[in-house]
Coordinates of C-alpha atoms and ligand atoms in Angstrom, one line a residue:
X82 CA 13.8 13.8 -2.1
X83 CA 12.8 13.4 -4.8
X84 CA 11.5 14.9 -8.1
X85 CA 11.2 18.1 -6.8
X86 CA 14.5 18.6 -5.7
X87 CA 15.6 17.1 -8.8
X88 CA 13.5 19.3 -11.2
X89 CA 15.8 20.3 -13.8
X90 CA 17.2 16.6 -14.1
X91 CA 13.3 15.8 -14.9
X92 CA 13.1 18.5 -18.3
X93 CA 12.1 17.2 -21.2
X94 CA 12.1 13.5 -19.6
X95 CA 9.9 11.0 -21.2
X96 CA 9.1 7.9 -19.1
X97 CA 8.3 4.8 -20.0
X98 CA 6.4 2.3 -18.7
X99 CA 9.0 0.1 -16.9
X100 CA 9.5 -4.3 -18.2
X101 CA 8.6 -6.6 -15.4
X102 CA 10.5 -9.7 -14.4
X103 CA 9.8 -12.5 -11.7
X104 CA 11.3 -13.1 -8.2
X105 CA 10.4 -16.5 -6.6
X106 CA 7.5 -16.0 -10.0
X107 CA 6.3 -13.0 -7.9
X108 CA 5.9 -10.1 -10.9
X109 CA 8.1 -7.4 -9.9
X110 CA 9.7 -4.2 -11.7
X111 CA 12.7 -5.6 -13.8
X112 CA 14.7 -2.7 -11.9
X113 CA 13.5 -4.5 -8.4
X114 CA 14.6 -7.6 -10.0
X115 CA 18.1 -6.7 -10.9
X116 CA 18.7 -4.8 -7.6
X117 CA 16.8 -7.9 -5.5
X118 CA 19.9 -9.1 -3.7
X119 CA 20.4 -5.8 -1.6
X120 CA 16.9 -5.6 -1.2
X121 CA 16.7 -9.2 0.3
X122 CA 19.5 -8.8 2.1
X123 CA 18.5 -5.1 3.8
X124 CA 19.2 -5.0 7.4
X125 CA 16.5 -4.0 9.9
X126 CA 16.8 -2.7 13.2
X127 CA 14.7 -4.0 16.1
X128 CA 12.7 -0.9 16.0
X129 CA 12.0 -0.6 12.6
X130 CA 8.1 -0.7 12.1
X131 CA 7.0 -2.3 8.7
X132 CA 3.7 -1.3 7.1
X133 CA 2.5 -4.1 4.3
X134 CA -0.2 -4.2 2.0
X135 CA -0.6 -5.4 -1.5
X136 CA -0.9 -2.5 -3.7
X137 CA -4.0 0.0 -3.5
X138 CA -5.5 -1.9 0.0
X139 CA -5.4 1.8 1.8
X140 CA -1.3 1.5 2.9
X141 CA -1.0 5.6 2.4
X142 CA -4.1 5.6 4.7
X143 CA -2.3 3.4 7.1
X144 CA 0.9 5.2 7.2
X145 CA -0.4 8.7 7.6
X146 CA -2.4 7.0 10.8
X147 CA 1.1 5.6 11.8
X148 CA 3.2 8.5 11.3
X149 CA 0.1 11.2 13.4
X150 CA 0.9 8.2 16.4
X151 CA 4.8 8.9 16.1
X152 CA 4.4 12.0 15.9
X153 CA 1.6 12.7 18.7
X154 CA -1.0 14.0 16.9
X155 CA 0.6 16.8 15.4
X156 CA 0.0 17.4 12.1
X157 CA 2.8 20.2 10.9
X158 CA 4.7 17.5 12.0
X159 CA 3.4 14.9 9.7
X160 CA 3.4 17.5 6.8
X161 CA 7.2 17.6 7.1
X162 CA 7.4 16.1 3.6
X163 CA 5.4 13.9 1.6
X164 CA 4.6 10.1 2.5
X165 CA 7.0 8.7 0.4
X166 CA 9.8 10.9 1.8
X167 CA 8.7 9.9 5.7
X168 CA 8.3 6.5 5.1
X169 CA 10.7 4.5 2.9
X170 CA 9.5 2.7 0.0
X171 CA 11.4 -0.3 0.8
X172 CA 11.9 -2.0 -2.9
X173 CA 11.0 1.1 -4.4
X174 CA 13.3 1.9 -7.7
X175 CA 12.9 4.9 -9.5
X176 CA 14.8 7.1 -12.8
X177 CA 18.3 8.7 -11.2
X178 CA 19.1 10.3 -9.4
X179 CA 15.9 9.8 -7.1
X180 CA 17.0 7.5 -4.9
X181 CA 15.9 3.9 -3.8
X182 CA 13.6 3.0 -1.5
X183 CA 16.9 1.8 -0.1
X184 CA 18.9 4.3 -0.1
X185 CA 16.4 6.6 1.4
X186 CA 15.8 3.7 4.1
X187 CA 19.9 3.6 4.9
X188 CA 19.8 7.5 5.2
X189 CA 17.5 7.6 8.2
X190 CA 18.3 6.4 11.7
X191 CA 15.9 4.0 13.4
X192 CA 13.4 3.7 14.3
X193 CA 12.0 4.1 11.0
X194 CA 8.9 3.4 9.2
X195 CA 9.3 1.2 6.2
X196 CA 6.3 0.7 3.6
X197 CA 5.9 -2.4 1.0
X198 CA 4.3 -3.9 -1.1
X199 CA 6.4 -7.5 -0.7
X200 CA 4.4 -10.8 -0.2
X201 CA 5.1 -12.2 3.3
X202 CA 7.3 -14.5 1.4
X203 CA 9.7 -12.3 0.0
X204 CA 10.5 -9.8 3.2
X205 CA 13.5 -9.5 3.9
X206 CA 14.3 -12.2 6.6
X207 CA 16.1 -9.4 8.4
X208 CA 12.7 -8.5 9.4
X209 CA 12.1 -11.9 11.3
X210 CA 15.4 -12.2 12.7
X211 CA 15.0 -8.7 14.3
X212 CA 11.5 -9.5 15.3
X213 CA 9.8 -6.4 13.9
X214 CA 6.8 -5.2 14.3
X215 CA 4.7 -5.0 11.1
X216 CA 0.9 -3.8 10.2
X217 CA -0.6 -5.5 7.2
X218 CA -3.7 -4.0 6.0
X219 CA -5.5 -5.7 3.4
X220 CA -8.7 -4.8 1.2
X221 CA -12.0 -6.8 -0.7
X222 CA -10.7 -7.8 -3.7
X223 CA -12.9 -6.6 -6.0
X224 CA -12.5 -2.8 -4.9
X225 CA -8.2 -3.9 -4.8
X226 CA -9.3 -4.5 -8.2
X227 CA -11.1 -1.4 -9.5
X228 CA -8.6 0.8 -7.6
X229 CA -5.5 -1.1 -9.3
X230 CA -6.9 -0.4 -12.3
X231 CA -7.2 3.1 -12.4
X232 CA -4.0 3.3 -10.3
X233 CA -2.0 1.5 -13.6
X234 CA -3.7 4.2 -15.7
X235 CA -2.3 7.1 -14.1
X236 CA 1.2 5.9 -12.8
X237 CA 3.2 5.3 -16.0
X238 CA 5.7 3.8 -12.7
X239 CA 3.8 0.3 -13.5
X240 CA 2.5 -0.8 -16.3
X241 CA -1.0 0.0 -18.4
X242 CA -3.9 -1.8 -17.6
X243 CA -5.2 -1.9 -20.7
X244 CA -9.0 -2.4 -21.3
X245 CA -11.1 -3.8 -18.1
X246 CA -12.1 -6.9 -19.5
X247 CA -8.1 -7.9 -20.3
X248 CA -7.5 -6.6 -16.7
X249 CA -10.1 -8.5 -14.6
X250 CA -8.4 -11.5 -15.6
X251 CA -4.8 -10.6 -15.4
X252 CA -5.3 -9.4 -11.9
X253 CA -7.3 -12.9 -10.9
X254 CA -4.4 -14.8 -12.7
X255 CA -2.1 -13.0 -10.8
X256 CA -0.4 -11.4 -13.8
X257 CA 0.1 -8.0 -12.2
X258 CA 2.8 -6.3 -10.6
X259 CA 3.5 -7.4 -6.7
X260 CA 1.8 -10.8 -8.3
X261 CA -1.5 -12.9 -6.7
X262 CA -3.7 -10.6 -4.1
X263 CA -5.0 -14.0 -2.9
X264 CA -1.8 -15.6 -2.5
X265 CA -0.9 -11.9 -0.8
X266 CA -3.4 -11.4 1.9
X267 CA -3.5 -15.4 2.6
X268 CA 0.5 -15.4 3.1
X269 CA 0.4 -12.6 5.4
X270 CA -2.8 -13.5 7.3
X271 CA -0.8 -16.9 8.4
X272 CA 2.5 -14.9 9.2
X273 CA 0.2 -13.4 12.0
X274 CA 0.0 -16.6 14.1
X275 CA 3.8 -17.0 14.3
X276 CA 5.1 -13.1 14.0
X277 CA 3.9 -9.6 15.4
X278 CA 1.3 -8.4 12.4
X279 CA -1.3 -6.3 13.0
X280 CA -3.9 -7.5 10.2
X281 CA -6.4 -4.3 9.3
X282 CA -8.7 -4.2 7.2
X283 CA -9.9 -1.7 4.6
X284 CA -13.6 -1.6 5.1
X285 CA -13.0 -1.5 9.0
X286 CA -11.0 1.4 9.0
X287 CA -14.1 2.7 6.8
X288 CA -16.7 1.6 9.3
X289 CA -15.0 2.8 12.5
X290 CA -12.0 4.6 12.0
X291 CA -11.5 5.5 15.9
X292 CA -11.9 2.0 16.8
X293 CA -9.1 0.5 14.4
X294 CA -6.9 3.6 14.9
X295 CA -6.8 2.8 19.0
X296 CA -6.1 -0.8 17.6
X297 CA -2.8 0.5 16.0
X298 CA -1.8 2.6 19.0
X299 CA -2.5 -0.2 21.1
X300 CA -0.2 -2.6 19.2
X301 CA 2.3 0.4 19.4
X302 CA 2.0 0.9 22.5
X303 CA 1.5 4.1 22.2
X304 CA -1.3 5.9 25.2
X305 CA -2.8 8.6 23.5
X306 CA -5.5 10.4 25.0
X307 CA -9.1 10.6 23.4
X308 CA -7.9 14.4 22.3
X309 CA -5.0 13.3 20.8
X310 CA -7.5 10.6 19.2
X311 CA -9.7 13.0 17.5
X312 CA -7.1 15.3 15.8
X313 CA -5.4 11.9 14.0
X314 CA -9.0 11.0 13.1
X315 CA -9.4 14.6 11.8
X316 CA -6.4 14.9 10.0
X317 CA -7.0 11.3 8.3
X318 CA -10.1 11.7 6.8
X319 CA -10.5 10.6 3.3
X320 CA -11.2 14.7 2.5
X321 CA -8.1 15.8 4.4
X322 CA -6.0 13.3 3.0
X323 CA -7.3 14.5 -0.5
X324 CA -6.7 18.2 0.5
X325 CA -2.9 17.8 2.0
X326 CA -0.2 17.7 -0.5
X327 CA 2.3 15.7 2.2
X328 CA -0.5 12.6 1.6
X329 CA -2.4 13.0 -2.2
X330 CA 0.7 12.3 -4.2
X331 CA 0.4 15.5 -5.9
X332 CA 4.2 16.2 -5.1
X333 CA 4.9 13.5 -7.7
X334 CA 5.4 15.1 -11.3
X335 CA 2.2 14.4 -13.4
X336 CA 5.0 12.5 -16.3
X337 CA 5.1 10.0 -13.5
X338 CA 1.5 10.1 -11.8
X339 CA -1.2 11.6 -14.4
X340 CA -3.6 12.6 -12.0
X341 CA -6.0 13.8 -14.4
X342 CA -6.2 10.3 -15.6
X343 CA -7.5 9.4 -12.3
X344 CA -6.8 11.3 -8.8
X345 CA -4.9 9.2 -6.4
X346 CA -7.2 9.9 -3.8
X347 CA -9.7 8.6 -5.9
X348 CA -13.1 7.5 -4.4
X349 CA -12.0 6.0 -1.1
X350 CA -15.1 3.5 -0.8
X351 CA -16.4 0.5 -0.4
X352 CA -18.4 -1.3 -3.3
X353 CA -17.1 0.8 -6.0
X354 CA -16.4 -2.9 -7.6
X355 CA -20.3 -2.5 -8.6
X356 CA -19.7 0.4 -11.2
X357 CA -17.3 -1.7 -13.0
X358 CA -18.3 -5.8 -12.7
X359 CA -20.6 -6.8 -15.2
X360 CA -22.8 -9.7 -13.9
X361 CA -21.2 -12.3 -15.2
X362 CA -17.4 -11.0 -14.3
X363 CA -18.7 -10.9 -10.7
X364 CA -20.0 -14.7 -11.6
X365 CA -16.4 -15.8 -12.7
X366 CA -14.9 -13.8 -9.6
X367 CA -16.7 -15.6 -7.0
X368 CA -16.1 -19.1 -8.9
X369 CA -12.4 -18.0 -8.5
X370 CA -12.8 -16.9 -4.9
X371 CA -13.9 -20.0 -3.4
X372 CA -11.6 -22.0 -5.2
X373 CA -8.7 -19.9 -4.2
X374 CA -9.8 -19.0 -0.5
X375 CA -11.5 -22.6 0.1
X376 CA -10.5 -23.3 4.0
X377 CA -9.4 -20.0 5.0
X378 CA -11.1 -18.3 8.0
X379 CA -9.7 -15.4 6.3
X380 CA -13.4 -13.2 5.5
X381 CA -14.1 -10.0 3.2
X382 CA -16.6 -7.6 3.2
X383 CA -17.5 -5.7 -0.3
X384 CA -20.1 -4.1 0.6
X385 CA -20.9 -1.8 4.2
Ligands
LIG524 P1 -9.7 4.1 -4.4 O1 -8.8 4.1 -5.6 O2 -10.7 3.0 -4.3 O3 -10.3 5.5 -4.1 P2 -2.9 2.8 -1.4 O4 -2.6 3.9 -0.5 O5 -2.6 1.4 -0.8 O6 -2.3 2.9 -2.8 O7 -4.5 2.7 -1.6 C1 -5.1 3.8 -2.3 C2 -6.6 3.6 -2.0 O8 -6.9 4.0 -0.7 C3 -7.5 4.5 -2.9 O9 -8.7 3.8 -3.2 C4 -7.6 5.7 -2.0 O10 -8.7 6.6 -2.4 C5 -7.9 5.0 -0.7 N1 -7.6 5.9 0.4 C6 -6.5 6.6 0.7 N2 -6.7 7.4 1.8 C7 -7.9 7.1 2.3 C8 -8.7 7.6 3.4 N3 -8.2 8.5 4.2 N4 -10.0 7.2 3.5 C9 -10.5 6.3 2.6 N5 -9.8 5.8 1.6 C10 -8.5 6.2 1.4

């Protein structure tokens, strides 16, 4: 779509970093705010897969996983255009005349592949009625954390971080865009008993990539053979992700992502959290943690 088709719109363009407003106190993008009836009220189709995550949790990972299953392991086919063009950013808003996660979404015929970053809460009930299929992946909060921060850097799409310290405790108040990551992962890991969600996790998919990608093709139903197996494997390592313009982001103009600032493929570990707590963040964090996690079966790892 996109900026680069749009090039000469883009001269001289200066963005700025965009206001936030609330849904259901959920901070969202004023622009997702002012547009949130159509989003709500977006119509799925029965074959429409979603893809969930709260923000920097490995989604892109996920969705270049998805897409190699759709498209049998072939990867010209997957570098048809870049993630964002394949897979529908479904509350997405961005400067005209890019169009919406929406409109891109109504362009394409089912079934389609449809990312966000929504809290179970606000999906569109669409989604339910229609009985979708959707794979949540979620991540340690601590590396969410460290990866959101560098990610508000460099995306002038969301606002600044700031300085750490500020940001370590807007993120455990919640006071960032797409809102709580506790109340995120917990909401969804409960949809999971009473709708079809895959619940991944980051630091699996980093221990045993082959076992959690037959996981996904199992819940797709997809039979793939072991060949087939190794080329998505291949072709979804952290390094080849980095290397392929369809899945680093580099398609996005740098007035949008600054990937200087930080490179979207950015470390793609586990435990980076321990470059950047000091001991006694990490001793305020885990006060925080119990309190907010106290009777969930729901368990992190943070380090491998
Ligand atoms: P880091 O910033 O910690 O490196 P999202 O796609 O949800 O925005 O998440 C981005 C995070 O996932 C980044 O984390 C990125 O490096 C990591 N990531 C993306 N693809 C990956 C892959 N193939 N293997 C491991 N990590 C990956």
């Amino acid at each position: 779509m996109a900026f680069e088709r749009n090039a000469q719109h883009f001269i001289g363009y200066v963005m700025e970093r965009p206001l936030m407003g609330h849904i259901r106190g959920v901070p969202l993008d004023q622009r997702i705010c002012d547009t949130w009836s159509d989003i709500s009220s977006f119509q799925a189709h029965p074959e429409d897969l979603v893809v969930a995550a709260y923000p920097k949790a490995g989604i892109t990972w996920v969705q270049e996983i998805v897409d190699m299953i759709y498209m049998d392991g072939n990867a010209d086919r997957c570098r048809r255009a870049p993630t964002y063009d394949r897979h529908p950013f479904l509350e997405a808003v961005a400067p005209k005349p890019v169009p919406s996660g929406l409109q891109l979404a109504e362009s394409m015929k089912p079934p389609r592949i449809l990312k966000t970053h929504l809290p179970v809460n606000l999906l569109p009930p669409s989604f339910w009625k229609q009985d979708c299929k959707v794979i949540y992946v979620a991540r340690n909060p601590k590396d969410s954390m460290v990866s959101y921060f560098h990610f508000q850097k460099m995306n002038k799409g969301l606002p600044d971080s700031g300085d750490w310290e500020l940001y370590f405790s807007e993120f455990l108040s919640g006071n960032v865009p797409w809102g709580s990551w506790f109340d995120h992962v917990l909401g969804w890991w409960n949809a999971k008993d009473h709708h079809e969600v895959l619940y991944l996790f980051y630091e699996d998919i980093i221990e045993n990539p082959k076992h959690e990608i037959r996981k996904i093709m199992n819940f797709l139903r997809k039979n793939i053979s072991e060949e087939i197996l190794e080329k998505i494997y291949q072709h979804t390592t952290f390094q080849a992700m980095k290397d392929n313009p369809m899945a680093n982001y580099s398609t996005i103009p740098s007035f949008v992502m600054d990937q200087s600032i930080s490179p979207f493929m950015r470390k793609g570990i586990v435990g980076d959290w321990k470059n950047h707590f000091t001991v006694s963040q990490n001793e305020i964090f885990e006060e925080e943690y119990k309190r907010q996690m106290e009777g969930s079966d729901l368990i992190f790892l943070t380090e491998l």
